[in-house]
Short mmCIF file of C-alpha atoms and ligand atoms in Angstrom, two decimals:
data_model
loop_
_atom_site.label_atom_id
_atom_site.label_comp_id
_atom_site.label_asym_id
_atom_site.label_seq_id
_atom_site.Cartn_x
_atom_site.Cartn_y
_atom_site.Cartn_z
CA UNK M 1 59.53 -94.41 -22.62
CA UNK M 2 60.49 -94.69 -19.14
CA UNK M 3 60.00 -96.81 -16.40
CA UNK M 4 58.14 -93.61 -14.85
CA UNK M 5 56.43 -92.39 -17.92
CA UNK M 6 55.04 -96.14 -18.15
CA UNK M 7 53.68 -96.08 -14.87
CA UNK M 8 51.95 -92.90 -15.61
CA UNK M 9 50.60 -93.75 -18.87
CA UNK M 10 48.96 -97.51 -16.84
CA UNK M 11 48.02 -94.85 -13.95
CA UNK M 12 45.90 -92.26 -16.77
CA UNK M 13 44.45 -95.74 -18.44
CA UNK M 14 43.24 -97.11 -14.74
CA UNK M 15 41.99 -93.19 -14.10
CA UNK M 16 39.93 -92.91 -17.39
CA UNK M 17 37.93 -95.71 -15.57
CA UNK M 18 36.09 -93.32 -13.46
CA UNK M 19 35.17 -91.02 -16.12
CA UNK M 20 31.35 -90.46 -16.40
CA UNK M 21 30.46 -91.63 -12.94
CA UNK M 22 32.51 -89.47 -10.42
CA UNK M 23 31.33 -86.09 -10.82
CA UNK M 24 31.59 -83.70 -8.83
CA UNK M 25 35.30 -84.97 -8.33
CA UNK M 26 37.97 -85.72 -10.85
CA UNK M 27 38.84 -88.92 -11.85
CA UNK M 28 42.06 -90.06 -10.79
CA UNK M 29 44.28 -92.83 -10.75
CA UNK M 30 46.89 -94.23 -8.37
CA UNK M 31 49.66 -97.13 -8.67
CA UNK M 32 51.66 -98.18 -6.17
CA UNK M 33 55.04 -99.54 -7.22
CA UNK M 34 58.12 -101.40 -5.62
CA UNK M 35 61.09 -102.92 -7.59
CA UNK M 36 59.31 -101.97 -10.16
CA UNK M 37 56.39 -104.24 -9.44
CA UNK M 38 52.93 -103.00 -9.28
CA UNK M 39 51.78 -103.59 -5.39
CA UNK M 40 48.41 -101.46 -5.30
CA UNK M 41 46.19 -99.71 -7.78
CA UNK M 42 43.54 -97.20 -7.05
CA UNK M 43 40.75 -95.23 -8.88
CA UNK M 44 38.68 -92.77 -8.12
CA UNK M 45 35.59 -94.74 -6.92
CA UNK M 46 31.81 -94.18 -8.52
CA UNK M 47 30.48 -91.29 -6.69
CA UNK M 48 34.33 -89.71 -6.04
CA UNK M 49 35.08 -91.45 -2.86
CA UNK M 50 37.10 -93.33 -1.79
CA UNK M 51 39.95 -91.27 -3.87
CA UNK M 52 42.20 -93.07 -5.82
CA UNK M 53 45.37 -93.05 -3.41
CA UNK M 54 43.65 -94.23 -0.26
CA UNK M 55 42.51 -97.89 -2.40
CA UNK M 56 45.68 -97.95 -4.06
CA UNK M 57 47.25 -97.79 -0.27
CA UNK M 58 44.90 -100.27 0.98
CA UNK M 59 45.81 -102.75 -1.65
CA UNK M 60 49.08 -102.42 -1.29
CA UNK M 61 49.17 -103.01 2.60
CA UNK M 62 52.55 -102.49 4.64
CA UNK M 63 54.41 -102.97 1.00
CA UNK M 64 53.80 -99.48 0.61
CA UNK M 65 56.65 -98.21 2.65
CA UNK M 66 59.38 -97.13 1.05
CA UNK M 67 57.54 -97.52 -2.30
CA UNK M 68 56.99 -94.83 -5.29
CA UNK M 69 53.34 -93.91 -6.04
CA UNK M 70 51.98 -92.60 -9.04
CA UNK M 71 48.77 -90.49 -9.26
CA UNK M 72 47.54 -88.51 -12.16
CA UNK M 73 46.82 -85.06 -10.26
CA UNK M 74 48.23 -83.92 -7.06
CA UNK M 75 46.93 -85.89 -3.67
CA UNK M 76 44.61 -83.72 -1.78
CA UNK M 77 45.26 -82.35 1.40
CA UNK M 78 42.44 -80.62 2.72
CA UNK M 79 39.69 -81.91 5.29
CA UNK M 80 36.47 -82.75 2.77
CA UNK M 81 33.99 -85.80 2.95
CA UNK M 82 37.30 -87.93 3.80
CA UNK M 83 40.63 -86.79 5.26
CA UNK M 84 44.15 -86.19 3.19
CA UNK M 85 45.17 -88.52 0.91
CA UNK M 86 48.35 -86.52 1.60
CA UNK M 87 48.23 -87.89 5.09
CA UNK M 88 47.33 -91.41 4.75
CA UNK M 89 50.66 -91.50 1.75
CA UNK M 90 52.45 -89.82 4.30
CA UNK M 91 51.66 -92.70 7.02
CA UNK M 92 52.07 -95.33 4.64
CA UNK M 93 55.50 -94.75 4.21
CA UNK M 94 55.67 -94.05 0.97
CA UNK M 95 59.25 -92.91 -0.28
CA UNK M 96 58.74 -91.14 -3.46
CA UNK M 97 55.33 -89.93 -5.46
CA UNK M 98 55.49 -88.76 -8.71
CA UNK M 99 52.55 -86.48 -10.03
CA UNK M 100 51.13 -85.68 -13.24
CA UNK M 101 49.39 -82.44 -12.39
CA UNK M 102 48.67 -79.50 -9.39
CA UNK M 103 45.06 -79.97 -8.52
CA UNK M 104 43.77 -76.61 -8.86
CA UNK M 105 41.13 -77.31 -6.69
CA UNK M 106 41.90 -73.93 -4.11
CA UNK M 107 41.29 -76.36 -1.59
CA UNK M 108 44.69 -78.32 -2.51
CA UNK M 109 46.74 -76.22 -5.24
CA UNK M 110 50.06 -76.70 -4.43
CA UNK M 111 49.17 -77.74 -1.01
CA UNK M 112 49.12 -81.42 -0.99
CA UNK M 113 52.58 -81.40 -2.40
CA UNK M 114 53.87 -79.34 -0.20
CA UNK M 115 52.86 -81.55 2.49
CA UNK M 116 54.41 -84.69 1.33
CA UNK M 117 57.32 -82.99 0.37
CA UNK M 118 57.28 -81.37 3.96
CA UNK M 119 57.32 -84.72 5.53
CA UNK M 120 60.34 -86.10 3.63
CA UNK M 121 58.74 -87.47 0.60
CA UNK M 122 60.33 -86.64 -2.66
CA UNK M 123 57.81 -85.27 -4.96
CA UNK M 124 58.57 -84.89 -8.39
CA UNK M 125 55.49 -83.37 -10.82
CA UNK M 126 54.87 -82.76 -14.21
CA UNK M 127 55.01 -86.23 -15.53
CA UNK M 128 52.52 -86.78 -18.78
CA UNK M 129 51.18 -83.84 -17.52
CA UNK M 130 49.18 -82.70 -20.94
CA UNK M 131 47.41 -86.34 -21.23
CA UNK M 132 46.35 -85.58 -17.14
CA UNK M 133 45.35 -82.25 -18.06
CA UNK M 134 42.89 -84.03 -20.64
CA UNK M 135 41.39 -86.65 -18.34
CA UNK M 136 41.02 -84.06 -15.62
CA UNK M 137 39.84 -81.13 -17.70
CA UNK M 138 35.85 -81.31 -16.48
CA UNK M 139 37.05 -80.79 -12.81
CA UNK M 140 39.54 -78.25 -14.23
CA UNK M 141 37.38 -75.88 -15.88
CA UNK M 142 34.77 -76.74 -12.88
CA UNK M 143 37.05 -75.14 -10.47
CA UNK M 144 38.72 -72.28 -12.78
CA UNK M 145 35.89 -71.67 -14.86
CA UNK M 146 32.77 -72.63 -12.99
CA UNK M 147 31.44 -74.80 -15.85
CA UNK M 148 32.05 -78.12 -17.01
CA UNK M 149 33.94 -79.34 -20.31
CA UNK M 150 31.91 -80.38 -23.50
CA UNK M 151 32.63 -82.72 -25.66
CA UNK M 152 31.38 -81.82 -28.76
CA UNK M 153 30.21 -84.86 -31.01
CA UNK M 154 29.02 -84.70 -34.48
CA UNK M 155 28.10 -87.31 -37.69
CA UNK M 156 28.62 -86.12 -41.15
CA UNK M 157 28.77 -87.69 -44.61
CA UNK M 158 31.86 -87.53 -46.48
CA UNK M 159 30.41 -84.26 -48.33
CA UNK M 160 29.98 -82.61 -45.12
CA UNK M 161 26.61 -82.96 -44.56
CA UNK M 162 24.53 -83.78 -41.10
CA UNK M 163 20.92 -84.35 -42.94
CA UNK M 164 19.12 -83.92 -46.20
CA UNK M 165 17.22 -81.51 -47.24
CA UNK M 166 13.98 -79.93 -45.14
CA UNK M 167 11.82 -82.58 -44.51
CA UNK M 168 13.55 -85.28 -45.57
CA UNK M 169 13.35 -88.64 -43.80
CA UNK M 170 16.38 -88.78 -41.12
CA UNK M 171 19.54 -89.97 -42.26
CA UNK M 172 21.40 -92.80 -40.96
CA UNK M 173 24.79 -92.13 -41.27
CA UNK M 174 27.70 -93.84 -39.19
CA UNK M 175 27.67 -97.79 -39.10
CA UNK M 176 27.40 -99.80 -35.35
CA UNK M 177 30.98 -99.55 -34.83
CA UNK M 178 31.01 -95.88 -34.49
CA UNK M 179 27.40 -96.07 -32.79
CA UNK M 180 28.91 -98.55 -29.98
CA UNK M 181 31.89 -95.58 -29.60
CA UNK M 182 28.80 -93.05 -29.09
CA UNK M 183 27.19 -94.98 -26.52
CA UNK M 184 30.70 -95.69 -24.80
CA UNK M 185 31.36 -91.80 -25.00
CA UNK M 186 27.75 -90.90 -23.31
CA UNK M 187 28.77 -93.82 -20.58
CA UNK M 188 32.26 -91.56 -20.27
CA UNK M 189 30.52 -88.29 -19.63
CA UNK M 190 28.02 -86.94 -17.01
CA UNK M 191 25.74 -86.09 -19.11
CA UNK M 192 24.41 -85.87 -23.03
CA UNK M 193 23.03 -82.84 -24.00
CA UNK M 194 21.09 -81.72 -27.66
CA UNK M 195 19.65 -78.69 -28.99
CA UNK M 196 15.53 -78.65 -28.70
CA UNK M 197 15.84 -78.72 -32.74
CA UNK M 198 17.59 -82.34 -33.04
CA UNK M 199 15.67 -83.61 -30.16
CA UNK M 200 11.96 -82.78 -32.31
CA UNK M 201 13.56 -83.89 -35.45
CA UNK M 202 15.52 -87.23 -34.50
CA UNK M 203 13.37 -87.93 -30.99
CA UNK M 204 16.52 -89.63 -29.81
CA UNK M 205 16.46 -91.48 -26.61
CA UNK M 206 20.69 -90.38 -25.25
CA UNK M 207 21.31 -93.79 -23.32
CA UNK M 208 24.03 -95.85 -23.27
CA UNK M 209 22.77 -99.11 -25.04
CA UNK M 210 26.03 -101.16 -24.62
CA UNK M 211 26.01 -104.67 -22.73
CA UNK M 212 27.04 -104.46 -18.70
CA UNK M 213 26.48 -100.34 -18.97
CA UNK M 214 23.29 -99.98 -19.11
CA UNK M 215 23.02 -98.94 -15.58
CA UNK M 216 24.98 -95.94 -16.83
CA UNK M 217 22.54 -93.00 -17.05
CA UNK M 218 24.49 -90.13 -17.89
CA UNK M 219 22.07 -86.85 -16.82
CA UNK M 220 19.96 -86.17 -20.25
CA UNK M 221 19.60 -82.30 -20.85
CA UNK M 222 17.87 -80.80 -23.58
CA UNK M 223 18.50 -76.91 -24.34
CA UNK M 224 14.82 -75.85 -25.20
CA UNK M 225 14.39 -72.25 -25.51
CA UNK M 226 11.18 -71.77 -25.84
CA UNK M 227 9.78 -75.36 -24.21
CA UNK M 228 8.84 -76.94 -27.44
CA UNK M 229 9.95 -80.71 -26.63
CA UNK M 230 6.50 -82.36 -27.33
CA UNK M 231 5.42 -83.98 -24.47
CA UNK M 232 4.78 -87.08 -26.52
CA UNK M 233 9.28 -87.40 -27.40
CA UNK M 234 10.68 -90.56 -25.99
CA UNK M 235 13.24 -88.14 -23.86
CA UNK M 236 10.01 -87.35 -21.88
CA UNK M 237 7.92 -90.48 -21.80
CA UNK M 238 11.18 -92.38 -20.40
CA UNK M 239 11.56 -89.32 -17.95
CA UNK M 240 10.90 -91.20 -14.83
CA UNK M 241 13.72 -93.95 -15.66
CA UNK M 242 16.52 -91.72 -17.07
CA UNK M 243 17.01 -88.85 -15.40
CA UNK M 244 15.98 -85.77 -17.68
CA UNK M 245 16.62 -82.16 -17.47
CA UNK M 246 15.18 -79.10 -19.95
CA UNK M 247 16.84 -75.70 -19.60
CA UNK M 248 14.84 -72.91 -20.89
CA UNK M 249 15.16 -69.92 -21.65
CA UNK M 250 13.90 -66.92 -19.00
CA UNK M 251 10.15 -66.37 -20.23
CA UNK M 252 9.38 -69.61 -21.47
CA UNK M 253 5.79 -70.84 -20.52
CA UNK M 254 5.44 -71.76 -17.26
CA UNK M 255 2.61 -74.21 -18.19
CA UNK M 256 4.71 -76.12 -20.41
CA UNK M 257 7.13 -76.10 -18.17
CA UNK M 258 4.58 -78.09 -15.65
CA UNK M 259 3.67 -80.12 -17.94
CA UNK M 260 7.12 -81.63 -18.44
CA UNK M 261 7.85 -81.82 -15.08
CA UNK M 262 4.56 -83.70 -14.68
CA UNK M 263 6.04 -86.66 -16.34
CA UNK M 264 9.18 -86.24 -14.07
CA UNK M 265 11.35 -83.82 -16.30
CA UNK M 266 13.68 -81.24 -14.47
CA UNK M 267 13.18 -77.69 -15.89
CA UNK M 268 15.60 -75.12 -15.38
CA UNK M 269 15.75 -71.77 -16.35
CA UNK M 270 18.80 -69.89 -17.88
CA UNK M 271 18.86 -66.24 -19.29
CA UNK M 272 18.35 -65.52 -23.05
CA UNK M 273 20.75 -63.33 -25.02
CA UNK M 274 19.46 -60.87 -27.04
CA UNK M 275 17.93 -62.95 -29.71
CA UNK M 276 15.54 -65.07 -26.98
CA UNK M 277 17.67 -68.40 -27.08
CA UNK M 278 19.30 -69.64 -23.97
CA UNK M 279 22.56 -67.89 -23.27
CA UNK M 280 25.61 -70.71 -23.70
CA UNK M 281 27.44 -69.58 -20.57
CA UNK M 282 24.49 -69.16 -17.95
CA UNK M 283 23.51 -72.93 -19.08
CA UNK M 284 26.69 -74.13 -18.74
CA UNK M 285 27.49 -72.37 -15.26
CA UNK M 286 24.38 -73.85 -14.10
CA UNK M 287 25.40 -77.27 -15.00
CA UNK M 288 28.40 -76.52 -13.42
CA UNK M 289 26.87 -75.58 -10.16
CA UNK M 290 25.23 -78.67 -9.79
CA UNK M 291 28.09 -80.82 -10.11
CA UNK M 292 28.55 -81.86 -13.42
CA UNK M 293 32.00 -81.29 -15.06
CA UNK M 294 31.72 -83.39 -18.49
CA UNK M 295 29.05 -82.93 -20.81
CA UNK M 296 28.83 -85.11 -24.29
CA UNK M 297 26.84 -82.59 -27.00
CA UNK M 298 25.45 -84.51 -29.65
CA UNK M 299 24.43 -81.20 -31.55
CA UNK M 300 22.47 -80.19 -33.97
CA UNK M 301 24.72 -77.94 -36.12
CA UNK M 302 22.80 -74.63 -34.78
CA UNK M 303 24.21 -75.30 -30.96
CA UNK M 304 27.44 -77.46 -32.75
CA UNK M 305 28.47 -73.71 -34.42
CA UNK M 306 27.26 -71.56 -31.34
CA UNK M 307 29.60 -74.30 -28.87
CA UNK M 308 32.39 -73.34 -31.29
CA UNK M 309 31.89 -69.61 -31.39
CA UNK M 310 31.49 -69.06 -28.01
CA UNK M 311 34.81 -71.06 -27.09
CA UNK M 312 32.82 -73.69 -25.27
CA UNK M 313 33.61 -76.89 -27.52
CA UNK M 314 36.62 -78.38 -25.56
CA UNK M 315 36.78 -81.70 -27.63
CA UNK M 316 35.14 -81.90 -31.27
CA UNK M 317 34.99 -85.31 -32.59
CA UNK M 318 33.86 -86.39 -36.02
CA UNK M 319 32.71 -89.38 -36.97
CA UNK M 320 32.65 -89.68 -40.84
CA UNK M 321 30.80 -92.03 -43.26
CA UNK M 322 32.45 -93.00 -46.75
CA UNK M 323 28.83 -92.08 -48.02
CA UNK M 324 28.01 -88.74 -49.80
CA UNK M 325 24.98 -87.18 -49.57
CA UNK M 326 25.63 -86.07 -53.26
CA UNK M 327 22.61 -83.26 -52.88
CA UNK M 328 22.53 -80.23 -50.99
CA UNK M 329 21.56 -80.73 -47.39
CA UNK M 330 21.88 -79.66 -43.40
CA UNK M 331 25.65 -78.30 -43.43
CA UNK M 332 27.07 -80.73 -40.17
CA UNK M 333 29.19 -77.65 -39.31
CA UNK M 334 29.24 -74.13 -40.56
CA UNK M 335 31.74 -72.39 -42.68
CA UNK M 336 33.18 -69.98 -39.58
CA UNK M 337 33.27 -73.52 -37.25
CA UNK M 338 34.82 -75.60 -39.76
CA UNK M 339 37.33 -72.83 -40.53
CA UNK M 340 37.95 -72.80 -36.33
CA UNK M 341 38.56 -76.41 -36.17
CA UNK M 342 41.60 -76.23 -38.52
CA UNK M 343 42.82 -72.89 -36.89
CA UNK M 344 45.98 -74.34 -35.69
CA UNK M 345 45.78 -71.19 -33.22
CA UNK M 346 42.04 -72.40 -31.60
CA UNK M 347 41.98 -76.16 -32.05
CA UNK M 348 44.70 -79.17 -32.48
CA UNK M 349 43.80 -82.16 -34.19
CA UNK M 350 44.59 -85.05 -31.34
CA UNK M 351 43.47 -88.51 -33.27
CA UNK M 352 42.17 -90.18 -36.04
CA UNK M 353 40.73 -93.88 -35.82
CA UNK M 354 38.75 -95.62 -37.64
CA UNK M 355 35.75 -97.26 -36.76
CA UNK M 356 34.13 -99.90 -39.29
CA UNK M 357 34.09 -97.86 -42.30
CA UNK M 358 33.83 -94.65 -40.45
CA UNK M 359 36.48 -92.51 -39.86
CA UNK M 360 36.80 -90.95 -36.29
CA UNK M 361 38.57 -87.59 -36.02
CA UNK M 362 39.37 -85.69 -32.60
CA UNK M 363 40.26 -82.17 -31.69
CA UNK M 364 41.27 -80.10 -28.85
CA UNK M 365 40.32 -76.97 -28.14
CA UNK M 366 43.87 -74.72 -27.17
CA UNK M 367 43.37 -73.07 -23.77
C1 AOF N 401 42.53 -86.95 -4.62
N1 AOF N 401 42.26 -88.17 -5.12
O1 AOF N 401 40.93 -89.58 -6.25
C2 AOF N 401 40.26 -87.34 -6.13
C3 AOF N 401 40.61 -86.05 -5.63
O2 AOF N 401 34.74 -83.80 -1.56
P1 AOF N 401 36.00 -84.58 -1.39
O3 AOF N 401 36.48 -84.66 0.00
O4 AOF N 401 35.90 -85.95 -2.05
O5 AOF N 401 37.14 -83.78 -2.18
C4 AOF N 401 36.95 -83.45 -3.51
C5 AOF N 401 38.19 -82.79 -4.05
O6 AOF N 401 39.29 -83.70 -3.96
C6 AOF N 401 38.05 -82.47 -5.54
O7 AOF N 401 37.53 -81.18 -5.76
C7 AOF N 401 39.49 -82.58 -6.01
O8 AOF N 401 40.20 -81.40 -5.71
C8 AOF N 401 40.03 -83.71 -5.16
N2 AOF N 401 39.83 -84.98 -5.85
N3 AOF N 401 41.76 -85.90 -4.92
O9 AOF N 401 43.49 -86.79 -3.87
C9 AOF N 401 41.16 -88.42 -5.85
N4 AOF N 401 39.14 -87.55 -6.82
ZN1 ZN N 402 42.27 -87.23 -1.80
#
């Protein structure tokens, strides 16, 4: 690897940081370096500003002239809640950046390095550009596609299976190692999102339960056609301390909808297809719209399978026991979905870990 590639890959690690609490911006990362010494680091800061350059310029101090900087997508250059970052590198000093990605923000695309390189700087882009184009991919799709990614998340046996059979009591089935990674995941994401069927039949509560996060409270949304979340679930009676948002389909009742929002749930309304359940894409453009760009689905296999069909899963990960259900049960994925995720035309696998006895396995979908 070189020097520059390592500087990258430490700028991406500092950027992840900012993942699940900067929405509506990207997180992004900055280093400063000189003589090959780190001299200022910078991420994206909770709530998007500052960006990630100007605290990587402010820790670095006069020591930034003549220095290179790193950032993990392109420095902005337009006017928004704070000026350039292209403007404050620019009066730094700073003799060379090197940049992972184009923003495609239309606000910036192309513009920002334009400007630095109009000013003297040499720019050189491209640099781990496909591991940028994963940590930025909720702003990405925000800005290209009006929605925000989804991270699709689901727990199977080693037979394949996501529950027992109807009416069977719930199954437990990855260990606290892979439950910790959960709860880090929904920390990493704006929000957690289920289907209205898994959040009757598990009554989960979606928050991060890990020491020093809990004040992470990624948005909890539950897709509820026809408003049938009891008002008695824990996602509603902890309403007024976790921030909680139903999206219905068009028609729904209005007086369940008032009931929910009388113990402090959001409802929002997105169009049905033709069958009466919510339509994927209006949900997801609405999410969009309000600022979210990464969503963490934790299923159940009915809005898993419709995700994957409808080209909407960006990330699948698996977590697998070493425990089979040895019976026929709840299929964690169906036979078309399963059959996408080892498509080597629709997904790439991009890891496998494990995690206690669990096996963790990661795919991408291929824009
Ligand atoms: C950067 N560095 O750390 C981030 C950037 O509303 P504003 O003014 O904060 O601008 C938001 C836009 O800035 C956002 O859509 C994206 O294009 C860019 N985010 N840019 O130079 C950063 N977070
Ligand atoms: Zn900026």
């Amino acid at each position: 690897m070189t020097d520059d590639a390592r500087f990258m890959a430490a700028a991406l690690n500092f950027a992840r940081r900012g993942l699940g609490r900067v929405a509506p911006n990207p997180a992004v990362g900055a280093l400063i370096v000189r003589d090959g010494v780190v001299i200022g680091r910078g991420a994206t800061a909770p709530g998007g500003r500052p960006h990630a350059e100007v605290l990587a310029l402010k820790e670095a101090g006069p020591a930034a002239a003549d220095a290179t900087l790193y950032v993990t997508l392109e420095p902005c250059s337009h006017h928004g809640h704070t000026p350039p970052c292209a403007d404050a590198i620019i009066a730094a000093g700073v003799a060379r950046v090197v940049s992972a990605l184009e923003d495609p923000d239309p606000r910036v695309a192309g513009l920002g390095h334009r400007r630095l390189r109009a000013a003297g700087i040499a720019v050189e882009t491209g640099l781990l550009a496909e591991e940028a184009r994963r940590a930025n991919l909720g702003h990405i799709l925000r800005v290209t596609a009006g929605r925000p990614m989804v991270t699709l998340k689901l727990a199977e046996t080693a037979d394949g299976f996501a529950a027992g059979p109807a009416d069977a009591p719930r199954l437990k089935i990855t260990g606290a190692v892979a439950n910790s990674r959960v709860h880090m995941l929904r920390a990493l994401h704006d929000a957690v999102m289920v289907g209205a069927g898994t959040a009757r039949a598990d009554d989960p509560q979606l928050t991060v339960r890990l020491p020093g996060l809990e004040e992470r409270k990624p948005l909890r949304i539950v897709l509820d056609s026809h408003l049938r979340l009891p008002v008695s679930s824990r996602l509603v009676q902890t309403a007024r301390s976790h921030p909680t948002l139903i999206i219905a389909a068009e028609g729904a009742s209005q007086e369940a909808a008032a009931r929910l929002a009388d113990h402090g749930v959001e409802v929002a309304w997105a169009k049905a297809d033709s069958s009466g359940r919510i339509d994927l894409n209006a949900a997801l453009t609405l999410l969009g719209a309000r600022g979210l760009t990464r969503i963490f689905c934790e299923g159940g296999p009915r809005l898993a399978a419709a995700l994957i069909a409808c080209g909407l899963a960006d990330e699948v990960i698996i977590f697998q026991s070493p425990a089979r259900l040895g019976q026929a049960g709840l299929p964690a994925l169906d036979a078309p979905s399963r059959a996408a995720l080892v498509d080597s035309a629709l997904y790439r696998p991009v890891g496998q870990a494990s995690a206690g006895e669990d096996i963790i396995r990661e795919y991408e979908r291929i824009i």
